[in-house]
Amino acid sequence: MATVMAGNALGGTYDDAKSAGTGSAQTALSRFGSQDGSNQNISQPLTSPTKLLQTVDGSQSFQANITSPSSAKFLEVFIQPAGTGDLQKVIVSQDLDTNGTFDYVYTLPRAVSGVCGNGYIACDPGTWNHCQYFKWTAGPDGKIADSATSITDLGGCYCINQSCGSNLVWANSAVILQDLGGGIVNAIHNGNSAFTITSVNYDLTTIDYFGRVTGNSTTASGSINSLASSPTVSTLSGYYTNWAGLTAGRDNAAIAQSTDPNSLYYLISNSGASTQASGKMSACTVKRNGAVQTTVRTINDSGTGQLCTDHLVYIKVHKVSDSEYQMQYVDTGPGGLGTAHSNCGDNPGGNGWHTIKDVILTPPDPNRLEKMMQANLTLSNISGPGCSSGSGSVDGIVNGFDTSLQTSVVCPSSGAQFPTYNWSYYIQIKEDQYGEGVDNQCATLENDPDCRLQNETVDGVQTMLNFNATGLTPLPSCRQFIGQVGTNTICRNWWQKKRSYVCGNQAYDFSAIGTRFGKVTTTVTDNTSSLDFQDKRLTAGGWSDATGSFALPGRDQSPTCEQACKTRKPKNDTQVTVSGDVTEMRNPATSYDFFYRVCDRNNVCPAGPGEEIVKDCQCINDFNEAATIIQTLRTAGKDTICTTGAKKPL
């Protein structure tokens, strides 16, 4: 809105400026100086698509509906704690069509022992035993529900019942309500991002969300340069499914406004308050960074050995465990596969397989996934009395290793033979190796004795609030890291801590201003046509005394009070008491509503329809009447029937 002033107001005489200022003020007061005027000329144009906003002088009008109307309660979450500390009742009420009436209610069928950012945990009341995990869900219609899930699919979880502390719910009801409500709203947005929240209110046991189904609002941004690049509603709601685009949107907005001296971004970032403040607040994070690196390693060895056989020899690679593989051979013998010869004293336990070489790998590590890419066993240069020379090999891949028996050598069946051989193996393993580090951006603040931790959230759980511990502790959570071998599921006590510290007392130094101000205000003299004062000036050499004076313009006579009038209007009173209708008890029978109204600039009382002027425009002082009414109301509220049996003073 623009105020139209006389063109010579800034460059003319004092009288010109006075006249222009008075005219502009009277014009503004005539349009916005009353409750009805503000409603008709500001509130309605900004919220109604059919009511146009006008400039102060009424010469121009335009549409400026800058908000979408809010419904009544869009969502209400009610909690009722039990003596065990669990939430024995959680009731979610929804207004799905945002018409101001709840039309869907979901009551959790179980008690809540722990709260998560996207669900909750239900255990045996008062304990952390037999816990079940549930995640908030909602469909396109917005109806909230929950579904069973695993702890790895939940985030920001913490315990609230008495197994983790006493009185946790009552001490942190605001935090718990916000976490429950936030998870529910997030599920609703996942089902339908058109639902939007416009306001949030909460008390000890209830949190209320006000909102509506998003529609495009009209704006006056075309005539306001600093708002011309504001995103549309559809663009903003699109960020919900394209959250990565927020970063680019934020950066583009900052770049656009950083060069605009009239933008709020420019004004705030270049103000003194942005670089110096009393009790400076600093925010930081402690983040656990994890990553997976995939490598390939090779294990190989070779040697010699001796067989005990009397017929056909077969070889294979046997997987004992994820970290142990055995190179084995078997003698068919006269009695068939796996029958040890009577002259071989190293019967391997009846299964006939003899271990040539035991290959033991590094034991399994929870931070590492392994996959054998290639395994090769070779027997060569097999020779001995009565045995034909030969060689054999087995190749394979883990999880499908080829254990087919391979003929290696033929020996006579008339007795045990002990041929010698050369053996070798070559194993290639691919590994996903998980590694992590902690990026502590709070280290400097932690070690600064002038800094105090004000707030902290750990994986979405509020652990510190306004310099006090909440008593809430996040539960361990798991994240998945994808490597070339597979998915690495890593669980930790925490992943990210967000903190805010208040450091030092970097207050503005107003002492010099205070010294000068104190001198001027205590020595100022009004001489009607001039204003004289004594002053103190701070120079490089210190303080020095000075005097000052400036001429004052002529003054108009100012009223001693605001001119007002008192009116009354007959009231139809139909109330009844045990003694009858009030009109029968009152003398005179007629009652009135009284109004006090500010007179207009022409000193005319703006009486409403049907109102009678009791006191015309003047300085009204009805303190005695007001005091009498207040005293009457006070005494009417006293216990006049003396239920205690003792008289009470008024």
XYZ file of C-alpha atoms in Angstrom:
650
model
C 0.000 0.000 0.000
C 1.206 3.473 -0.727
C 0.417 6.713 1.064
C -0.196 9.658 -1.313
C 1.366 12.829 0.113
C 1.626 16.367 -1.212
C 4.555 16.825 -3.539
C 6.073 19.704 -1.563
C 6.045 17.879 1.766
C 9.734 16.990 1.646
C 11.068 20.087 -0.016
C 8.782 22.864 1.294
C 8.405 24.764 4.544
C 7.485 23.426 7.943
C 3.878 24.427 7.377
C 3.858 22.526 4.071
C 5.164 19.377 5.741
C 2.743 19.791 8.615
C -0.199 20.159 6.280
C 0.857 17.153 4.185
C 1.451 14.991 7.234
C -1.864 15.943 8.789
C -3.714 15.211 5.582
C -2.044 11.813 5.133
C -2.705 10.862 8.750
C -6.370 11.824 8.498
C -6.720 9.849 5.266
C -5.118 6.761 6.834
C -7.190 7.048 10.008
C -10.383 7.363 8.011
C -9.632 4.018 6.327
C -7.862 2.070 9.075
C -8.556 3.966 12.308
C -11.376 1.717 13.469
C -12.007 -1.988 13.863
C -14.509 -2.010 11.027
C -12.169 -0.007 8.796
C -9.248 -2.393 9.371
C -11.480 -5.380 8.701
C -12.965 -3.992 5.483
C -9.801 -2.421 4.074
C -7.075 -4.869 5.211
C -8.299 -8.217 6.547
C -10.996 -8.908 3.955
C -8.901 -7.967 0.871
C -6.032 -10.163 2.085
C -8.191 -13.223 2.689
C -11.083 -12.945 0.231
C -10.616 -13.495 -3.522
C -13.552 -11.170 -4.268
C -12.525 -8.177 -2.138
C -9.895 -5.882 -3.707
C -7.146 -4.123 -1.776
C -6.888 -0.372 -2.341
C -4.203 2.234 -1.900
C -4.689 4.651 0.981
C -6.086 7.360 -1.250
C -8.434 4.848 -2.927
C -7.170 5.681 -6.413
C -5.982 2.148 -7.251
C -7.224 -1.335 -6.388
C -5.854 -4.830 -6.999
C -6.301 -8.432 -5.874
C -4.030 -9.370 -2.967
C -5.334 -12.609 -1.503
C -2.051 -13.725 0.049
C -3.262 -16.639 2.194
C -5.222 -19.815 1.813
C -7.967 -20.029 4.444
C -7.326 -22.454 7.288
C -9.807 -25.017 8.494
C -10.535 -25.764 12.103
C -8.581 -28.635 13.627
C -7.136 -30.665 10.786
C -5.540 -33.216 13.144
C -5.639 -33.845 16.886
C -3.447 -36.263 18.840
C -4.436 -37.057 22.434
C -2.276 -39.031 24.886
C -3.112 -40.517 28.276
C -0.147 -41.765 30.352
C -0.445 -44.787 32.638
C 1.169 -45.371 36.022
C 3.823 -47.487 34.305
C 4.974 -44.509 32.225
C 3.556 -45.994 29.005
C 0.910 -44.178 26.985
C -2.107 -46.345 27.759
C -4.199 -44.435 25.234
C -3.328 -42.542 22.044
C -6.248 -41.195 19.997
C -5.777 -39.597 16.574
C -8.716 -37.540 15.247
C -8.742 -36.204 11.675
C -10.758 -33.757 9.602
C -10.128 -35.344 6.206
C -12.074 -32.837 4.099
C -11.038 -29.807 6.210
C -14.613 -28.688 6.791
C -14.129 -28.158 10.520
C -15.573 -31.504 11.680
C -13.664 -34.635 12.673
C -14.775 -37.500 10.445
C -12.133 -40.165 11.234
C -10.786 -41.355 14.591
C -8.016 -43.931 15.076
C -7.345 -45.292 18.571
C -4.107 -47.227 18.981
C -4.950 -50.810 19.976
C -1.920 -51.079 22.253
C 0.077 -49.088 24.789
C 3.079 -47.039 23.657
C 6.378 -47.672 25.468
C 8.681 -45.813 23.090
C 8.300 -42.994 20.593
C 10.019 -42.753 17.197
C 10.202 -40.086 14.554
C 8.097 -42.245 12.200
C 6.355 -44.720 14.500
C 6.311 -46.145 18.000
C 7.339 -49.159 20.116
C 4.971 -51.277 22.226
C 6.416 -53.448 25.034
C 5.163 -55.117 28.178
C 3.871 -52.213 30.330
C 6.588 -50.620 32.424
C 9.325 -52.804 30.904
C 11.407 -53.121 27.775
C 10.463 -56.782 27.222
C 8.676 -58.398 24.258
C 8.798 -55.182 22.269
C 6.985 -54.787 18.963
C 7.653 -52.080 16.393
C 5.104 -50.109 14.390
C 5.359 -47.499 11.638
C 2.798 -44.775 10.818
C 1.091 -45.202 7.438
C -1.607 -43.335 5.504
C -3.256 -43.669 2.106
C -4.297 -41.039 -0.466
C -7.390 -40.299 1.642
C -5.130 -39.253 4.526
C -6.477 -41.792 7.041
C -3.748 -42.604 9.559
C -2.943 -46.190 10.551
C 0.066 -48.210 11.664
C 1.767 -51.375 10.477
C 4.222 -53.803 12.030
C 7.823 -53.243 11.040
C 11.370 -53.857 12.255
C 13.483 -51.604 14.436
C 15.765 -50.943 11.469
C 12.898 -49.182 9.665
C 12.320 -46.759 12.549
C 14.351 -43.695 13.400
C 14.733 -41.265 16.291
C 13.389 -43.772 18.847
C 13.508 -43.377 22.618
C 11.986 -45.048 25.667
C 9.325 -43.254 27.747
C 8.113 -45.801 30.331
C 9.382 -46.355 33.855
C 12.020 -48.878 32.766
C 14.043 -45.913 31.457
C 13.261 -43.274 34.078
C 10.512 -41.789 36.189
C 7.953 -39.215 35.102
C 9.369 -39.000 31.569
C 6.016 -38.398 29.856
C 4.813 -35.587 32.118
C 8.231 -33.921 32.085
C 8.496 -34.076 28.292
C 4.893 -34.147 27.083
C 5.501 -31.305 24.599
C 8.441 -33.149 23.004
C 6.569 -36.467 22.923
C 3.443 -34.880 21.408
C 5.485 -33.105 18.742
C 7.335 -36.322 17.828
C 4.118 -38.360 17.650
C 2.336 -35.628 15.699
C 5.296 -35.048 13.409
C 5.472 -38.731 12.492
C 1.730 -38.852 11.818
C 1.809 -35.710 9.676
C 4.773 -37.108 7.736
C 2.818 -40.304 7.011
C -0.175 -38.246 5.855
C 2.094 -36.240 3.549
C 3.553 -39.454 2.149
C 0.035 -40.538 1.235
C -1.047 -37.165 -0.132
C 1.305 -34.184 -0.179
C -1.619 -31.803 -0.851
C -2.418 -31.781 2.870
C -0.702 -28.776 4.438
C -0.298 -27.542 8.015
C -0.899 -23.872 8.816
C -0.645 -23.787 12.608
C 0.124 -25.999 15.616
C -1.137 -25.687 19.200
C -0.594 -28.051 22.113
C -1.189 -28.408 25.839
C -0.131 -31.085 28.325
C -1.966 -34.009 26.691
C -3.103 -32.800 23.248
C -1.510 -31.409 20.114
C -3.677 -29.797 17.434
C -2.711 -29.200 13.807
C -4.613 -26.668 11.719
C -4.492 -27.030 7.963
C -6.243 -27.631 4.705
C -5.871 -29.308 1.335
C -3.465 -27.062 -0.523
C -4.693 -24.871 -3.354
C -2.952 -22.122 -5.283
C -3.235 -18.789 -3.474
C -3.308 -15.529 -5.356
C -0.701 -12.951 -4.441
C 0.228 -9.393 -5.161
C 3.812 -10.440 -5.858
C 3.731 -8.979 -9.347
C 3.910 -5.485 -7.893
C 6.446 -6.282 -5.169
C 9.957 -6.856 -6.479
C 11.227 -8.706 -3.433
C 8.396 -11.279 -3.776
C 8.365 -11.577 -7.550
C 10.511 -14.721 -7.480
C 8.540 -16.459 -4.706
C 7.736 -20.111 -5.595
C 4.162 -21.101 -6.318
C 2.225 -23.401 -4.014
C 2.596 -26.275 -6.473
C 6.367 -25.768 -6.539
C 6.561 -25.744 -2.755
C 4.422 -28.868 -2.373
C 6.540 -30.551 -5.043
C 9.555 -30.309 -2.740
C 7.989 -32.982 -0.558
C 8.686 -35.645 -3.145
C 11.782 -33.871 -4.479
C 13.445 -32.832 -1.238
C 16.854 -32.658 -2.895
C 15.565 -29.696 -4.919
C 15.285 -27.660 -1.718
C 19.032 -27.104 -1.663
C 19.066 -25.613 -5.144
C 15.941 -23.581 -4.382
C 17.484 -22.206 -1.205
C 20.747 -21.285 -2.908
C 18.991 -19.626 -5.836
C 16.796 -17.574 -3.490
C 19.813 -16.480 -1.446
C 21.736 -15.466 -4.567
C 18.758 -13.531 -5.924
C 18.178 -11.626 -2.684
C 21.820 -11.086 -1.745
C 22.080 -8.333 -4.359
C 18.696 -6.745 -3.629
C 19.133 -4.038 -0.940
C 15.384 -4.079 -0.272
C 15.132 -7.812 0.444
C 14.864 -9.111 3.998
C 17.796 -11.457 3.355
C 20.051 -8.539 2.438
C 18.889 -6.315 5.289
C 19.291 -9.001 7.950
C 22.590 -10.432 6.704
C 24.117 -6.943 6.534
C 22.776 -5.685 9.852
C 24.910 -5.253 12.935
C 22.847 -7.839 14.746
C 23.995 -10.518 12.297
C 27.620 -10.146 13.342
C 27.335 -9.161 16.996
C 24.800 -10.187 19.573
C 24.409 -10.497 23.292
C 25.054 -14.093 24.237
C 25.888 -15.266 20.747
C 24.208 -18.521 19.727
C 26.117 -21.014 17.602
C 24.759 -24.183 16.005
C 26.838 -27.227 15.099
C 26.565 -30.939 14.374
C 28.418 -34.101 15.324
C 27.932 -36.571 12.510
C 28.966 -40.182 12.074
C 29.966 -40.641 8.441
C 29.931 -44.173 7.079
C 30.977 -45.538 3.703
C 31.649 -48.870 2.025
C 34.776 -49.622 0.000
C 34.954 -52.753 -2.115
C 38.285 -54.542 -2.560
C 39.468 -57.863 -3.999
C 42.121 -59.933 -2.193
C 43.935 -63.081 -3.214
C 45.052 -66.055 -1.058
C 47.369 -68.693 -2.505
C 49.802 -71.363 -1.352
C 51.523 -74.577 -2.548
C 53.366 -77.624 -1.166
C 53.884 -81.376 -1.331
C 52.212 -84.355 0.318
C 51.590 -88.108 0.224
C 48.402 -90.071 -0.396
C 47.340 -93.374 1.080
C 45.275 -95.164 -1.545
C 44.758 -98.434 -3.352
C 42.454 -97.486 -6.207
C 40.885 -94.299 -7.577
C 41.455 -90.891 -5.973
C 38.987 -87.971 -6.099
C 39.545 -84.411 -4.854
C 37.293 -81.486 -3.879
C 37.126 -78.185 -1.974
C 34.937 -78.393 1.138
C 33.371 -75.295 2.760
C 33.524 -75.724 6.531
C 32.305 -72.184 7.367
C 32.387 -68.656 5.976
C 35.997 -68.403 7.053
C 37.342 -71.962 6.558
C 37.806 -74.087 3.420
C 39.459 -77.505 3.199
C 41.189 -79.121 0.207
C 40.323 -82.846 0.476
C 40.778 -86.143 -1.312
C 38.988 -89.494 -1.047
C 40.010 -93.095 -1.867
C 37.337 -95.271 -3.462
C 38.975 -98.429 -2.140
C 37.758 -101.986 -2.640
C 34.681 -101.274 -0.529
C 33.544 -98.273 -2.509
C 33.672 -94.486 -2.203
C 34.784 -93.260 1.173
C 36.058 -96.657 2.449
C 39.468 -96.336 4.031
C 42.058 -99.043 3.219
C 43.006 -101.269 6.106
C 46.668 -100.371 5.633
C 45.958 -96.611 5.909
C 46.151 -95.660 9.518
C 44.655 -92.181 9.062
C 40.984 -93.055 8.778
C 39.292 -89.617 8.656
C 36.299 -90.669 10.741
C 34.463 -93.019 8.416
C 33.517 -90.596 5.662
C 36.643 -91.357 3.700
C 37.680 -87.755 3.017
C 41.242 -86.779 3.887
C 42.240 -83.129 4.340
C 45.186 -82.061 2.193
C 45.187 -78.410 3.239
C 43.058 -76.401 5.686
C 42.628 -72.800 4.459
C 41.482 -70.441 7.244
C 40.435 -66.946 6.242
C 39.987 -63.872 8.427
C 37.026 -64.449 10.804
C 33.763 -62.776 9.797
C 33.526 -59.071 10.681
C 30.108 -57.380 11.098
C 31.546 -54.440 9.177
C 32.564 -56.593 6.224
C 30.729 -58.658 3.637
C 32.737 -61.285 1.721
C 32.134 -63.157 -1.476
C 34.515 -65.736 -2.948
C 34.940 -64.945 -6.616
C 37.258 -67.816 -7.587
C 38.740 -70.912 -5.931
C 41.113 -73.376 -7.556
C 42.733 -76.573 -6.172
C 45.363 -78.437 -8.134
C 47.087 -81.813 -7.528
C 49.981 -82.504 -9.863
C 52.957 -84.823 -10.337
C 51.243 -87.713 -8.591
C 53.628 -90.654 -8.714
C 54.478 -93.796 -6.766
C 55.078 -97.562 -7.017
C 52.336 -99.195 -8.993
C 50.426 -95.982 -9.565
C 50.017 -94.286 -12.870
C 51.097 -90.649 -12.981
C 48.303 -88.099 -13.209
C 46.959 -84.800 -12.065
C 43.589 -83.276 -11.210
C 42.017 -79.977 -10.274
C 38.812 -78.498 -8.905
C 37.594 -74.931 -9.734
C 34.555 -73.248 -8.315
C 32.743 -70.200 -6.942
C 31.359 -69.914 -3.398
C 27.562 -70.294 -3.097
C 27.766 -72.619 -6.102
C 31.127 -74.244 -5.641
C 31.831 -77.117 -8.021
C 32.410 -80.098 -5.755
C 32.173 -82.664 -8.550
C 34.616 -85.466 -7.990
C 37.585 -85.507 -10.325
C 39.667 -88.639 -11.080
C 43.302 -87.898 -10.309
C 45.243 -91.162 -10.302
C 44.749 -94.902 -10.649
C 46.565 -97.315 -8.325
C 46.426 -101.133 -8.131
C 43.838 -102.541 -5.804
C 46.086 -105.213 -4.369
C 47.302 -103.072 -1.481
C 47.858 -99.637 -0.113
C 50.001 -97.301 -2.169
C 51.619 -94.052 -1.049
C 52.151 -91.862 -4.063
C 53.563 -88.360 -3.620
C 52.057 -85.218 -5.164
C 52.351 -81.475 -5.473
C 49.410 -79.302 -4.380
C 48.512 -75.639 -4.833
C 45.486 -73.421 -4.394
C 44.398 -69.967 -5.554
C 41.437 -68.190 -3.926
C 40.108 -64.744 -4.876
C 37.687 -62.952 -2.513
C 35.723 -59.708 -3.021
C 35.015 -57.734 0.168
C 32.718 -54.870 1.162
C 34.632 -53.137 3.932
C 32.576 -50.657 5.998
C 34.434 -47.787 7.578
C 33.356 -44.677 9.417
C 34.580 -41.528 11.052
C 33.069 -38.896 13.332
C 32.956 -35.324 12.032
C 32.751 -33.305 15.249
C 32.045 -29.722 14.245
C 31.235 -28.938 17.882
C 34.738 -29.618 19.223
C 35.680 -25.946 19.511
C 32.447 -25.052 21.301
C 32.682 -28.107 23.571
C 36.137 -27.048 24.755
C 35.266 -23.352 25.153
C 34.597 -22.626 28.860
C 32.489 -19.604 27.870
C 30.031 -21.763 25.894
C 27.056 -23.643 27.329
C 25.038 -26.350 25.615
C 21.491 -25.053 25.228
C 19.723 -27.604 23.001
C 20.624 -31.011 21.595
C 18.788 -33.528 19.470
C 20.302 -36.963 18.869
C 18.869 -38.729 15.818
C 15.734 -36.609 16.204
C 15.373 -37.207 19.954
C 15.430 -34.064 22.140
C 18.015 -34.807 24.846
C 18.680 -31.197 25.956
C 16.118 -28.373 26.005
C 16.867 -24.860 27.251
C 20.035 -25.948 29.098
C 18.282 -28.867 30.854
C 18.411 -32.598 30.144
C 15.049 -34.022 29.077
C 15.858 -37.520 30.323
C 15.055 -38.943 26.880
C 17.682 -41.220 25.354
C 17.693 -42.358 21.711
C 17.638 -46.074 21.040
C 20.286 -47.614 18.771
C 19.294 -47.467 15.118
C 20.526 -49.120 11.932
C 21.354 -47.811 8.489
C 22.011 -49.622 5.248
C 25.067 -49.053 3.086
C 25.101 -50.611 -0.388
C 28.313 -52.177 -1.668
C 29.258 -54.376 -4.618
C 28.867 -57.574 -2.590
C 25.577 -56.722 -0.914
C 23.746 -54.532 1.598
C 25.665 -53.767 4.770
C 23.354 -53.145 7.737
C 25.223 -51.156 10.374
C 23.744 -50.365 13.808
C 25.045 -47.641 16.119
C 23.950 -45.919 19.343
C 23.723 -42.622 17.452
C 24.318 -41.185 13.980
C 23.912 -37.423 14.250
C 23.809 -34.888 17.049
C 22.520 -31.368 16.444
C 23.501 -28.841 19.081
C 23.173 -25.156 19.842
C 25.494 -23.357 22.231
C 25.268 -19.946 23.847
C 28.712 -18.425 24.167
C 30.014 -15.474 26.128
C 28.293 -12.142 26.471
C 29.125 -10.194 23.341
C 26.704 -7.384 24.183
C 26.605 -4.091 22.379
C 28.497 -1.416 24.272
C 25.995 1.401 24.788
C 27.923 3.023 27.629
C 29.109 5.940 25.482
C 25.605 6.525 24.144
C 24.235 6.274 27.662
C 26.674 8.884 28.941
C 25.714 11.365 26.230
C 22.000 10.581 26.472
C 22.020 11.028 30.222
C 23.651 14.434 29.922
C 21.311 15.698 27.192
C 18.029 14.519 28.735
C 18.814 15.935 32.184
C 19.777 19.384 30.893
C 17.267 20.029 28.112
C 15.283 23.269 28.388
C 12.157 24.022 26.388
C 12.032 27.765 25.631
C 8.922 27.454 23.417
C 10.701 28.838 20.360
C 13.921 26.865 20.906
C 15.272 23.797 22.666
C 18.579 24.246 24.572
C 20.671 21.441 26.085
C 24.123 20.537 27.352
C 26.033 17.734 25.681
C 29.074 15.494 26.042
C 31.161 14.570 22.999
C 33.577 11.628 22.880
C 36.746 12.410 20.968
C 40.103 10.740 20.611
C 41.270 12.681 23.655
C 38.296 11.703 25.818
C 35.027 13.320 26.809
C 34.459 17.056 26.303
C 31.539 19.316 27.301
C 29.438 21.054 24.690
C 26.143 22.906 24.352
C 23.469 22.764 21.695
C 20.283 24.484 20.617
C 17.802 24.304 17.786
C 14.696 26.283 16.858
C 11.253 24.841 17.442
C 8.370 25.399 14.985
C 5.165 26.986 16.070
C 2.832 24.707 18.034
C -0.850 24.143 17.624
C -3.122 23.811 20.592
C -3.440 20.100 21.413
C -6.554 18.648 23.019
C -6.100 17.439 26.548
C -7.760 14.157 25.699
C -9.222 12.180 22.831
C -12.705 13.383 22.018
C -15.251 10.612 22.566
C -18.960 10.168 22.998
C -21.193 7.784 24.926
C -24.283 6.187 23.351
C -26.903 3.683 24.397
C -29.238 1.286 22.646
C -32.279 -0.512 24.111
C -31.665 -4.176 24.848
C -34.216 -6.977 24.721
C -33.513 -8.890 27.929
C -35.376 -12.219 28.274
C -33.437 -13.733 31.158
C -35.365 -15.355 34.000
C -34.541 -16.158 37.607
C -36.260 -18.154 40.322
C -38.225 -14.982 41.081
C -39.478 -14.469 37.532
C -38.612 -12.507 34.386
C -35.927 -9.871 34.894
C -38.192 -7.173 33.423
C -40.549 -7.754 36.323
C -37.768 -7.307 38.857
C -36.023 -4.285 37.266
C -37.145 -0.682 37.753
C -37.271 0.802 35.218
C -37.900 -2.322 33.145
C -35.964 -1.157 30.063
C -32.248 -2.081 29.864
C -29.571 -0.688 27.562
C -26.239 -1.591 25.969
C -23.778 1.293 26.308
C -21.057 2.168 23.786
C -18.072 4.520 23.857
C -17.042 5.800 20.415
C -14.165 7.974 19.221
C -15.416 11.126 17.534
C -14.353 11.803 13.962
C -12.086 14.665 12.895
C -15.085 16.988 12.592
C -15.965 16.295 16.246
C -19.088 14.351 15.280
C -20.225 11.340 17.311
C -20.427 8.257 14.991
C -23.506 6.774 16.680
C -24.718 3.477 15.225
C -28.253 2.623 14.065
C -30.757 2.839 16.896
C -28.257 4.423 19.303
C -29.086 7.445 21.455
C -26.300 9.873 22.343
C -25.960 10.074 26.115
C -22.805 12.217 26.150
C -21.696 14.075 23.061
C -18.062 14.555 21.995
C -15.991 15.603 25.009
C -13.336 14.425 27.436
C -15.220 11.593 29.097
C -14.195 10.375 32.524
C -16.501 7.640 33.759
C -14.051 6.124 36.214
C -16.563 6.177 39.075
C -19.114 4.288 37.002
C -16.525 1.745 35.876
C -15.326 1.185 39.455
C -18.905 0.674 40.616
C -19.569 -1.908 37.917
C -16.371 -3.805 38.723
C -17.221 -3.793 42.442
C -20.713 -5.083 41.657
C -19.299 -7.952 39.612
C -16.792 -8.752 42.351
C -19.385 -8.910 45.112
C -21.774 -10.906 42.923
C -19.173 -13.619 42.715
C -18.891 -13.959 46.486
C -20.431 -16.895 48.367
C -23.578 -15.072 49.464
C -25.219 -18.209 50.890
C -22.354 -18.853 53.339
C -21.937 -22.598 52.709
C -19.209 -22.768 55.340
C -21.531 -21.466 58.040
C -19.406 -18.392 58.636
C -20.168 -14.936 57.314
C -17.659 -13.561 54.838
C -16.836 -9.885 54.292
C -17.574 -8.365 50.893
